[in-house]
Amino acid sequence: MEYNFSEIEKKWRQFWADHKTFKAEDNSSKPKYYVLDMFPYPSGAGLHVGHPLGYIASDIYARYKRLKGYNVLHPMGYDSFGLPAEQYAIQTGQHPAITTEQNISRYRDQLDKIGFSFDWDREVRTSDPRYYKWTQWIFKQIFNSWYNLKSNKAEDISTLIAAFESNGNTGIEAVTEFTETFTAGEWKNYSEKTQSDILMEYRLAYLADSWVNWCPALGTVLANDEVINGLSERGGHPVEQKLMRQWSMRIKAYAERLITGLDTIDWTDAIKDIQRNWIGKSRGASVFFPLWKACPDKNSSGGTEEEGSLADNKKGGQTDHTIEVFTTRPDTIFGVSFMVLAPEHPLVDEITTTEYKDVVDAYKTAASLKSERDRQADVKNITGQFTGAYVLHPFSGEKIPVWIGDYVLASYGTGAVMAVPCGDQRDWDFATHFNIPVKNIFENTDISEGAYTEKEGIIADSDFLSGLPVKKAMVIAIAKIEELGIGKGKTNYRLRDAIFSRQRYWGEPFPVYYKNDIPYLVDDAHLPVELPEVNKYLPTEDGEPPLARAGKSAWKYFEGDRMEYNTMPGWAGSSFYYLRYMDPHNDNEFVSKDKADYWNQVDLYIGGSEHATGHLLYSRFWCKFLYDRGYISFDEPFKKLINQGMILGRSSFVYRVDFATIDNDTPEKTTFNTGLIDFTIFVSKEKINASINNEIFSILKKRDFYFNGFTIEGFSPIHVDISLVDNDKLDVEAFKMWRSEFANAEFILEDDGSYTCGSEVEKMSKSKFNVQTPDELVEKFGADTLRMYEMFLGPLEQTKPWDTKGINGVHNFLRKLWRLFYENGNLIVTDAPASKEALKTLHKTIKKVEDDLERFSFNTNVSNLMICVNELTEQKCHSKEILKQVVILLAPYAPHTAEELWSEALGNRAGTVSTAQFPAFSPEMLVEANTVYPVSFNGKMRFNAELPTTFSAKEVEEAVLAMPETQKWLEGKTPKKMIVVPGRIVNIVV
RNA sequence: GCGGAUGUGGUGAAAUUGGUAGACACGCCAGACUUAGGAUCUGGUGCCGAGAGGUGUGCGGGUUCGAGUCCCUCCAUCCGCACCA
């Protein structure tokens, strides 16, 4: 029998499907193991070779665990709500559900061809109403919860309402921005609307006016993790800040637990650090600075009034007439020489004096017109404006000028900073730029060229802090601040609440309706609230989201004055899918408690690191919430996480000749390509630096184009589809046909008549025409070769460029393996007992394969199998006893080939190798009579000495010293010292 | 600026606790075989050197009998965050 991989693979895929070989049992006496991949968004481009990398690794591990006797849950599904299907719908009118369905079936075809051992009976799709019913249901639970700081967990909102009814909100410690107090009596007398508004301040899913990242091009808000350098992650459109009424998730309530939880899970430090950084915990103090003037508006006499003393000002009231700042350096409080507020700070208008009103307004307007990107790009430009107002230093009583400046962010801390130019570079720059006097409070430091930003040294000139080291001064400053009641120690987080609404069509509708402007939840009995049909997928003319186009009758369920028009963000459905896989067909619960307890945490999760601050953080948040509310019994979803590296593509370029007109009046050049010359000229890469002007001129002449008033401007690289390029040589005719505008292009070729393309390693993308799909490789070499090759490429976590150069090596390995079983099509497996050598090879391999799998070293395992087959080939081993075990070792990597050999060559007709038992390693098989010792002199290895394994260190020493080679290397000298590590090495110091 | 990762032949890479650097593969060179196949087999292949030998894991230093591995300084590349007070 020949190694006919395409028939073998087809046959076994069918077998697995027919026999449901990989079905996971919810009840089993076996230990459980849950291996999960990040489910894909089914894009129109299909899978490229980068997608399966992680899937292959997890599949190998899942198959290995089955062989090791585990009950393995290894599911797959689709994150099928998302922007591209909606954009396509806007352009073509085709319903996103149809596009999505088509893309999913393409993905499924591609996935199937690679031979994954998924339990497809558990497939989920986030856009399926039977799935998003539970997304909506979880939203309801979050809406109906508040965060109790006393129990440090989320609790049902009814416990809060009960407390309000008996005691008002005094004594409540909750995560909220709400600062007013009310009594039980007041609560009961509030209108339903007021009660609803107050509860909204406590709910973990809430509606609020918040500054959001608004992307006009996409017509929707974006979460912080969807904005990169001020541009949208998808499409790269500009993003601006806008105040909008939006649904948010109070993820800040979990900030601390999201940090501490990281210590309980096995993720790389890189990802943990990204999350810690994103949450951005900083310790410090909030301090209240009293305003110098009570209220300038009420006192038009401006600066003529007497300066109040600190004590007098304090009497004026801490709430109305103070500005709160957050600082991580309370030890530097005596170095404060001015204060800066964010331009959007709510007190700015109130404190600005009449004299400065116009300039402050002008500054505010200028700041508000800047996009997020401009503001970030403008970092080096120092801008700011004095407001005319002063605060008083809470300790010294000194007058401190109040400025506004856009280096202070409204959304971080209190939106106000106490500026300490001697200890903070930004404050120093600001002070220097505006000539504000700088006070130095650090002993023996020079701040003439910049701030002293080290968190060490001795504080000077600072009243009760003078002479103290920085770290001690921090503690004492906070204590004193708290003692005087002018502030308190505080922990601040950079993490912001997550905006949860999107102005899109293709997402989960909210289970929410409005009546008299009060939001109400749709009853569980009416879930899911299904997406209504709309005539267009665009926002309405007055800027409402697309769902506002749906009339009352378009909704299968409608209540109140209107339904919620927003839909949920992409991360909603992906935040609990790992739980749904445990119980995917349950109509009564999102997952039954029994099944959630049984399958428990995901033991191994594999996916890209690009989800570090999005999906992985949100999933942890929801998991902790569901844990708090008692639906599951673990509060971290993913026990071990591996981030597979990205596979980059190799793009190819052709080089277009660009021309320019020369305008005699102005020296500027204008590039044109097709305007005056209706054909394009491409230059082969190797010719770019040669003198080719004559060649170009003769082409122009040939085409009857007379060249005057133009010059050759340069050469632009243009991406060309990699399927038209072989080994950097362009198929010129295919290229002309590829894009019609190049049909009559001209080419300047190499001397040998070929066209050489340039190349670059970049991310794979449709627009770069460098996408390598797995399909053609499966076709050419088979899925087993592809699987092994992707693993052989290098460590899983590493980013690596795709290159098919080595794929033959892996393919040849499988053929070589085949030849251990068949010679010229005849079965040559024997029942003869295995040789000692063969047993040694086998057991060496068992140990290595197992060890390497346990540490997820998939690449080295391919070599282990290669070495095994090389050795067995050399030994001419065709023993069934050995080969049977080898096939099991191979099965996770090359499952189709393994199945075929198992059933046909080894005669296990009825069974499948997928449920075989992983071979046991016997150390005694590796015991040798002799050990080879490398002998080194001064650490340099000189020769090998074969000595009996049973020799003690002393015996080894004596035997080595007696060897002629030793005498040669000693050159007559006496060894100073001899190190013998039994079984390993001998080193002689001369 | 802060945080993280990486740096080894012509190429992808290996070396798990400090113990023969370059396993395994690609490529290349030489040869064999042949019903010319992306076949198979044999030998070689870090660099310098005819050889003995020397030298070699980004640079420089240190610890050690012994360092790719541990420590210090620096350099380069990639990733994440960034007027975060």
Coordinates of N, CA, C and O in Angstrom, one line a residue, chain A residues 245-385:
Chain A
R245 N -25.0 59.3 26.3 CA -25.6 58.5 27.3 C -25.5 57.0 26.8 O -26.0 56.7 25.7
Q246 N -24.8 56.3 27.6 CA -24.4 54.9 27.1 C -24.5 53.9 28.2 O -24.4 54.3 29.4
W247 N -24.7 52.7 27.9 CA -24.6 51.6 28.8 C -23.1 51.3 29.1 O -22.3 51.4 28.2
S248 N -22.8 51.1 30.4 CA -21.5 50.8 30.8 C -21.5 49.6 31.8 O -22.5 49.3 32.4
M249 N -20.3 49.0 31.9 CA -20.2 47.9 32.9 C -19.2 48.4 34.0 O -18.1 48.9 33.7
R250 N -19.6 48.3 35.3 CA -18.8 48.8 36.3 C -17.6 47.9 36.7 O -17.5 47.4 37.8
I251 N -16.7 47.7 35.7 CA -15.6 46.8 35.8 C -14.6 47.3 36.9 O -13.9 46.6 37.5
K252 N -14.6 48.6 37.1 CA -13.8 49.2 38.1 C -14.0 48.6 39.5 O -13.0 48.5 40.3
A253 N -15.2 48.1 39.7 CA -15.5 47.5 41.0 C -14.5 46.3 41.2 O -14.3 45.9 42.4
Y254 N -14.1 45.7 40.1 CA -13.3 44.5 40.2 C -11.8 44.7 40.0 O -11.1 43.8 39.9
A255 N -11.5 46.0 39.9 CA -10.1 46.3 39.6 C -9.1 45.6 40.5 O -8.1 44.9 40.0
E256 N -9.3 45.6 41.8 CA -8.3 45.0 42.7 C -8.3 43.5 42.6 O -7.3 42.9 42.5
R257 N -9.5 42.9 42.5 CA -9.6 41.4 42.3 C -9.0 41.0 41.0 O -8.5 39.9 40.9
L258 N -9.1 41.8 40.0 CA -8.6 41.4 38.7 C -7.0 41.4 38.8 O -6.4 40.7 38.0
I259 N -6.5 42.2 39.7 CA -5.0 42.2 39.8 C -4.6 41.0 40.7 O -3.8 40.2 40.3
T260 N -5.3 40.9 41.9 CA -4.8 39.8 42.8 C -5.1 38.4 42.2 O -4.3 37.5 42.4
G261 N -6.2 38.3 41.4 CA -6.5 37.0 40.8 C -5.4 36.5 39.8 O -5.2 35.3 39.6
L262 N -4.6 37.4 39.3 CA -3.5 37.0 38.4 C -2.5 36.1 39.1 O -1.9 35.3 38.4
D263 N -2.4 36.3 40.4 CA -1.4 35.4 41.1 C -1.9 34.0 41.2 O -1.1 33.1 41.5
T264 N -3.1 33.7 40.9 CA -3.6 32.3 41.0 C -3.7 31.6 39.7 O -4.1 30.4 39.7
I265 N -3.3 32.2 38.6 CA -3.4 31.6 37.3 C -2.0 31.5 36.6 O -1.1 32.3 36.9
D266 N -1.9 30.5 35.7 CA -0.7 30.2 35.1 C -0.7 30.8 33.7 O -0.9 30.2 32.7
W267 N -0.4 32.1 33.7 CA -0.3 32.8 32.4 C 1.2 33.4 32.3 O 1.8 33.5 33.4
T268 N 1.6 33.8 31.2 CA 3.0 34.4 31.1 C 3.0 35.7 31.8 O 2.0 36.4 31.9
D269 N 4.2 36.1 32.3 CA 4.3 37.4 32.9 C 4.0 38.5 31.9 O 3.5 39.6 32.3
A270 N 4.3 38.3 30.7 CA 4.0 39.3 29.7 C 2.6 39.7 29.7 O 2.2 40.9 29.8
I271 N 1.7 38.7 29.6 CA 0.2 39.0 29.6 C -0.3 39.5 31.0 O -1.0 40.5 31.0
K272 N 0.3 39.0 32.0 CA -0.1 39.5 33.3 C 0.3 40.9 33.5 O -0.5 41.8 34.0
D273 N 1.5 41.3 33.0 CA 1.9 42.7 33.1 C 1.1 43.6 32.3 O 0.8 44.7 32.7
I274 N 0.7 43.1 31.1 CA -0.2 44.0 30.3 C -1.5 44.3 31.0 O -1.9 45.4 31.0
Q275 N -2.0 43.3 31.7 CA -3.3 43.5 32.4 C -3.1 44.4 33.6 O -3.8 45.3 33.8
R276 N -2.0 44.1 34.3 CA -1.7 45.0 35.5 C -1.5 46.4 35.1 O -2.1 47.4 35.7
N277 N -0.8 46.6 34.0 CA -0.5 47.9 33.4 C -1.8 48.6 33.0 O -2.0 49.8 33.2
W278 N -2.7 47.8 32.4 CA -4.0 48.4 31.9 C -4.9 48.8 33.1 O -5.5 49.8 33.0
I279 N -4.9 48.0 34.1 CA -5.6 48.3 35.3 C -5.0 49.5 36.0 O -5.7 50.4 36.6
G280 N -3.7 49.6 36.0 CA -2.9 50.8 36.4 C -3.2 51.2 37.8 O -3.6 52.3 38.0
K281 N -2.9 50.3 38.7 CA -3.1 50.7 40.1 C -2.0 51.6 40.6 O -0.8 51.4 40.3
S282 N -2.4 52.7 41.3 CA -1.3 53.5 41.9 C -1.8 54.0 43.3 O -3.0 54.4 43.4
R283 N -0.9 54.0 44.2 CA -1.2 54.4 45.6 C -0.8 55.8 45.8 O 0.3 56.2 45.3
G284 N -1.5 56.5 46.6 CA -1.2 57.9 46.9 C -2.2 58.5 47.8 O -2.7 57.8 48.7
A285 N -2.5 59.7 47.6 CA -3.5 60.4 48.5 C -4.3 61.3 47.7 O -3.9 61.9 46.7
S286 N -5.6 61.5 48.1 CA -6.3 62.6 47.6 C -6.3 63.7 48.6 O -6.4 63.5 49.8
V287 N -6.1 64.9 48.1 CA -5.9 66.1 49.0 C -6.8 67.2 48.6 O -7.0 67.4 47.4
F288 N -7.5 67.8 49.5 CA -8.4 68.9 49.2 C -7.6 70.3 49.4 O -7.1 70.5 50.5
F289 N -7.7 71.1 48.4 CA -7.1 72.4 48.5 C -8.2 73.5 48.5 O -9.0 73.5 47.6
P290 N -8.3 74.2 49.6 CA -9.4 75.2 49.7 C -9.1 76.4 48.7 O -8.0 76.8 48.5
L291 N -10.2 76.9 48.1 CA -10.1 78.0 47.2 C -9.8 79.3 48.0 O -10.3 79.5 49.1
W292 N -9.0 80.1 47.4 CA -8.7 81.4 48.1 C -9.9 82.3 48.2 O -10.2 82.8 49.3
K293 N -10.6 82.4 47.1 CA -11.8 83.3 47.2 C -13.0 82.3 47.2 O -13.0 81.3 46.5
A294 N -14.0 82.7 48.0 CA -15.1 81.8 48.2 C -15.7 81.6 46.8 O -15.9 80.4 46.4
C295 N -16.1 82.6 46.2 CA -16.7 82.5 44.9 C -16.6 83.8 44.1 O -17.3 84.7 44.4
P296 N -15.7 83.8 43.1 CA -15.5 85.1 42.4 C -16.7 85.7 41.8 O -16.8 86.9 41.7
D297 N -17.6 84.8 41.3 CA -18.8 85.4 40.6 C -19.7 86.2 41.5 O -20.3 87.2 41.1
K298 N -19.7 85.8 42.8 CA -20.6 86.5 43.7 C -19.9 87.8 44.2 O -20.5 88.6 44.9
N299 N -18.6 87.9 43.9 CA -17.9 89.0 44.5 C -17.1 89.7 43.3 O -16.0 89.5 43.0
S300 N -17.8 90.7 42.7 CA -17.3 91.3 41.5 C -16.1 92.2 41.7 O -15.4 92.6 40.8
S301 N -15.8 92.4 43.0 CA -14.7 93.3 43.3 C -13.3 92.7 43.0 O -12.3 93.3 43.2
G302 N -13.3 91.4 42.6 CA -12.1 90.8 42.1 C -11.1 90.7 43.3 O -11.4 90.3 44.4
G303 N -9.9 91.1 43.0 CA -8.8 90.8 43.9 C -8.7 91.9 45.0 O -7.7 91.9 45.8
T304 N -9.6 92.8 45.1 CA -9.4 93.9 46.1 C -9.8 93.4 47.5 O -9.3 94.0 48.5
E305 N -10.6 92.3 47.6 CA -10.9 91.9 49.0 C -9.7 91.4 49.7 O -8.7 91.0 49.2
E306 N -9.8 91.4 51.0 CA -8.7 90.9 51.9 C -8.5 89.5 51.7 O -9.4 88.7 51.5
E307 N -7.2 89.1 51.7 CA -6.9 87.7 51.6 C -7.4 87.0 52.9 O -7.0 87.4 54.0
G308 N -8.1 85.9 52.7 CA -8.6 85.2 53.9 C -7.4 84.4 54.5 O -6.6 83.9 53.7
S309 N -7.5 84.1 55.7 CA -6.5 83.2 56.3 C -6.9 81.8 56.0 O -8.0 81.5 55.6
L310 N -6.0 80.9 56.2 CA -6.3 79.5 55.9 C -7.5 79.0 56.7 O -8.4 78.4 56.2
A311 N -7.4 79.4 58.0 CA -8.5 79.0 58.9 C -9.8 79.6 58.4 O -10.9 78.8 58.4
D312 N -9.8 80.8 58.0 CA -11.1 81.4 57.6 C -11.6 80.7 56.4 O -12.8 80.4 56.3
N313 N -10.7 80.4 55.5 CA -11.2 79.7 54.2 C -11.8 78.3 54.5 O -12.7 77.9 53.9
K314 N -11.2 77.7 55.5 CA -11.7 76.4 55.8 C -13.1 76.4 56.3 O -13.9 75.5 56.0
K315 N -13.3 77.5 57.1 CA -14.7 77.7 57.6 C -15.7 77.8 56.4 O -16.8 77.5 56.6
G316 N -15.2 78.3 55.3 CA -16.0 78.5 54.2 C -16.6 77.2 53.6 O -17.5 77.3 52.8
G317 N -16.2 76.1 54.1 CA -16.9 74.9 53.6 C -16.0 74.0 52.7 O -15.5 74.5 51.7
Q318 N -15.8 72.8 53.1 CA -14.9 71.9 52.3 C -15.5 71.5 51.0 O -14.8 71.2 50.0
T319 N -16.8 71.4 50.9 CA -17.4 70.8 49.7 C -17.4 71.7 48.5 O -17.0 71.5 47.4
D320 N -18.0 72.9 48.7 CA -18.2 73.8 47.6 C -16.9 74.6 47.2 O -16.7 75.0 46.1
H321 N -16.0 74.7 48.2 CA -14.9 75.6 47.9 C -13.6 74.9 48.0 O -12.6 75.5 48.5
T322 N -13.5 73.7 47.6 CA -12.2 73.0 47.6 C -12.0 72.4 46.2 O -13.0 72.1 45.5
I323 N -10.8 72.1 45.9 CA -10.5 71.3 44.7 C -9.7 70.1 45.2 O -8.7 70.2 45.9
E324 N -10.2 68.9 44.8 CA -9.6 67.7 45.2 C -8.5 67.3 44.1 O -8.8 67.3 42.9
V325 N -7.3 66.9 44.6 CA -6.3 66.4 43.6 C -6.0 65.0 44.1 O -6.2 64.6 45.2
F326 N -5.5 64.2 43.1 CA -4.9 62.9 43.5 C -3.4 63.0 43.2 O -3.0 63.5 42.1
T327 N -2.6 62.5 44.2 CA -1.2 62.5 43.9 C -0.6 61.2 44.4 O -1.1 60.6 45.4
T328 N 0.5 60.7 43.7 CA 1.2 59.5 44.2 C 2.4 60.0 45.0 O 3.1 59.1 45.5
R329 N 2.6 61.3 45.1 CA 3.7 61.8 45.8 C 3.3 62.8 46.9 O 3.7 64.0 46.9
P330 N 2.6 62.3 47.9 CA 2.2 63.2 49.0 C 3.4 63.8 49.8 O 3.3 64.8 50.4
D331 N 4.5 63.1 49.6 CA 5.7 63.6 50.3 C 6.2 64.9 49.7 O 7.0 65.6 50.3
T332 N 5.8 65.2 48.5 CA 6.3 66.4 47.9 C 5.3 67.6 48.0 O 5.4 68.6 47.3
I333 N 4.4 67.5 49.0 CA 3.3 68.4 49.0 C 3.8 69.9 49.3 O 3.2 70.8 48.9
F334 N 5.0 70.0 49.9 CA 5.5 71.3 50.2 C 6.2 71.9 48.9 O 6.7 73.0 49.0
G335 N 6.3 71.1 47.9 CA 6.9 71.6 46.7 C 5.9 72.1 45.7 O 6.2 72.4 44.5
V336 N 4.6 72.1 46.1 CA 3.6 72.5 45.2 C 3.8 74.0 44.9 O 3.8 74.8 45.8
S337 N 3.8 74.3 43.6 CA 3.9 75.8 43.3 C 2.8 76.2 42.4 O 2.6 77.4 42.2
F338 N 2.0 75.3 41.9 CA 0.7 75.7 41.2 C -0.2 74.5 41.0 O 0.3 73.4 41.4
M339 N -1.4 74.7 40.6 CA -2.3 73.6 40.4 C -2.8 73.6 38.9 O -2.9 74.7 38.4
V340 N -3.0 72.4 38.4 CA -3.5 72.4 37.0 C -4.8 71.5 36.9 O -4.8 70.4 37.5
L341 N -5.8 72.1 36.3 CA -7.1 71.3 36.1 C -7.2 70.9 34.6 O -6.7 71.6 33.8
A342 N -7.8 69.8 34.4 CA -8.2 69.5 33.0 C -9.1 70.5 32.5 O -9.9 71.0 33.2
P343 N -9.0 70.8 31.2 CA -9.9 71.9 30.7 C -11.4 71.5 30.9 O -12.2 72.4 31.0
E344 N -11.7 70.2 30.9 CA -13.1 69.8 31.1 C -13.5 69.7 32.5 O -14.6 69.3 32.8
H345 N -12.6 70.0 33.5 CA -13.0 69.9 34.9 C -14.2 70.7 35.2 O -14.3 71.9 34.8
P346 N -15.2 70.2 35.9 CA -16.5 70.8 36.2 C -16.3 72.2 36.9 O -17.2 73.0 36.8
L347 N -15.3 72.4 37.7 CA -15.2 73.6 38.5 C -14.6 74.8 37.7 O -14.6 75.9 38.2
V348 N -14.1 74.5 36.5 CA -13.3 75.5 35.8 C -14.1 76.8 35.6 O -13.7 77.9 35.9
D349 N -15.4 76.7 35.1 CA -16.2 77.9 34.9 C -16.4 78.6 36.2 O -16.4 79.9 36.2
E350 N -16.7 77.8 37.2 CA -17.0 78.4 38.5 C -15.9 79.3 39.1 O -16.1 80.3 39.7
I351 N -14.6 78.8 39.0 CA -13.5 79.5 39.6 C -12.9 80.5 38.8 O -12.2 81.4 39.3
T352 N -13.1 80.5 37.5 CA -12.4 81.4 36.6 C -12.9 82.9 36.9 O -14.0 83.1 37.1
T353 N -11.9 83.8 37.1 CA -12.3 85.2 37.4 C -12.8 85.8 36.1 O -12.4 85.4 35.0
T354 N -13.5 86.9 36.3 CA -14.1 87.6 35.2 C -13.0 88.0 34.2 O -13.1 87.9 33.0
E355 N -11.9 88.5 34.8 CA -10.8 89.0 34.0 C -10.3 87.9 33.0 O -9.9 88.2 31.9
Y356 N -10.3 86.6 33.4 CA -9.7 85.6 32.6 C -10.7 84.8 31.8 O -10.4 83.8 31.1
K357 N -12.0 85.2 32.0 CA -13.1 84.3 31.4 C -12.9 84.1 29.9 O -12.9 82.9 29.4
D358 N -12.6 85.1 29.1 CA -12.5 85.0 27.7 C -11.3 84.1 27.3 O -11.5 83.2 26.4
V359 N -10.1 84.3 27.9 CA -9.0 83.5 27.5 C -9.2 82.0 27.9 O -8.8 81.1 27.2
V360 N -9.8 81.8 29.1 CA -10.0 80.4 29.5 C -11.0 79.7 28.6 O -10.8 78.6 28.2
D361 N -12.1 80.5 28.2 CA -13.1 79.9 27.3 C -12.4 79.5 26.0 O -12.6 78.5 25.4
A362 N -11.5 80.4 25.5 CA -10.9 80.2 24.2 C -10.0 78.9 24.3 O -10.0 78.1 23.4
Y363 N -9.3 78.8 25.5 CA -8.5 77.6 25.6 C -9.3 76.3 25.7 O -8.9 75.3 25.1
K364 N -10.4 76.4 26.4 CA -11.3 75.2 26.5 C -11.8 74.8 25.2 O -11.8 73.6 24.8
T365 N -12.2 75.8 24.4 CA -12.7 75.5 23.0 C -11.6 74.8 22.2 O -11.8 73.8 21.5
A366 N -10.4 75.4 22.2 CA -9.3 74.9 21.4 C -9.0 73.4 21.9 O -8.8 72.5 21.0
A367 N -9.1 73.2 23.2 CA -8.8 71.8 23.7 C -9.9 70.8 23.2 O -9.6 69.7 22.8
S368 N -11.1 71.3 23.2 CA -12.2 70.4 22.9 C -12.2 70.0 21.4 O -12.7 69.0 21.0
L369 N -11.6 70.9 20.6 CA -11.6 70.6 19.1 C -10.5 69.6 18.8 O -10.6 69.0 17.7
K370 N -9.6 69.5 19.6 CA -8.5 68.5 19.3 C -9.0 67.1 19.4 O -9.7 66.7 20.4
S371 N -8.7 66.3 18.4 CA -9.1 64.9 18.5 C -8.1 64.2 19.5 O -7.0 64.7 19.8
E372 N -8.5 63.0 19.9 CA -7.6 62.2 20.8 C -6.3 62.1 20.2 O -5.2 62.2 20.9
R373 N -6.2 61.8 18.9 CA -5.0 61.6 18.2 C -4.1 62.9 18.2 O -2.9 62.8 18.5
D374 N -4.7 64.0 17.9 CA -4.0 65.3 17.9 C -3.4 65.5 19.3 O -2.3 66.0 19.4
R375 N -4.2 65.3 20.3 CA -3.8 65.6 21.6 C -2.6 64.7 22.0 O -1.6 65.2 22.6
Q376 N -2.6 63.5 21.5 CA -1.5 62.6 21.8 C -0.3 63.0 21.0 O 0.9 62.9 21.5
A377 N -0.5 63.4 19.8 CA 0.6 63.8 18.9 C 1.3 65.1 19.4 O 2.4 65.3 19.1
D378 N 0.5 65.8 20.1 CA 0.9 67.2 20.5 C 1.6 67.2 21.8 O 1.8 68.3 22.4
V379 N 2.0 66.1 22.3 CA 2.5 66.0 23.7 C 3.7 67.0 24.0 O 3.7 67.5 25.1
K380 N 4.5 67.2 23.0 CA 5.6 68.1 23.3 C 5.3 69.5 23.3 O 6.0 70.4 23.9
N381 N 4.1 69.9 22.8 CA 3.7 71.3 22.8 C 3.1 71.6 24.2 O 2.0 71.0 24.5
I382 N 3.7 72.5 24.9 CA 3.1 72.8 26.2 C 2.1 73.9 26.1 O 2.5 75.0 25.6
T383 N 0.9 73.6 26.5 CA -0.1 74.7 26.5 C -0.8 74.7 27.8 O -0.8 73.7 28.6
G384 N -1.4 75.8 28.1 CA -2.1 76.0 29.4 C -2.6 77.4 29.5 O -2.3 78.3 28.7
Q385 N -3.4 77.6 30.5 CA -4.0 79.0 30.7 C -4.3 79.2 32.2 O -4.9 78.4 32.9

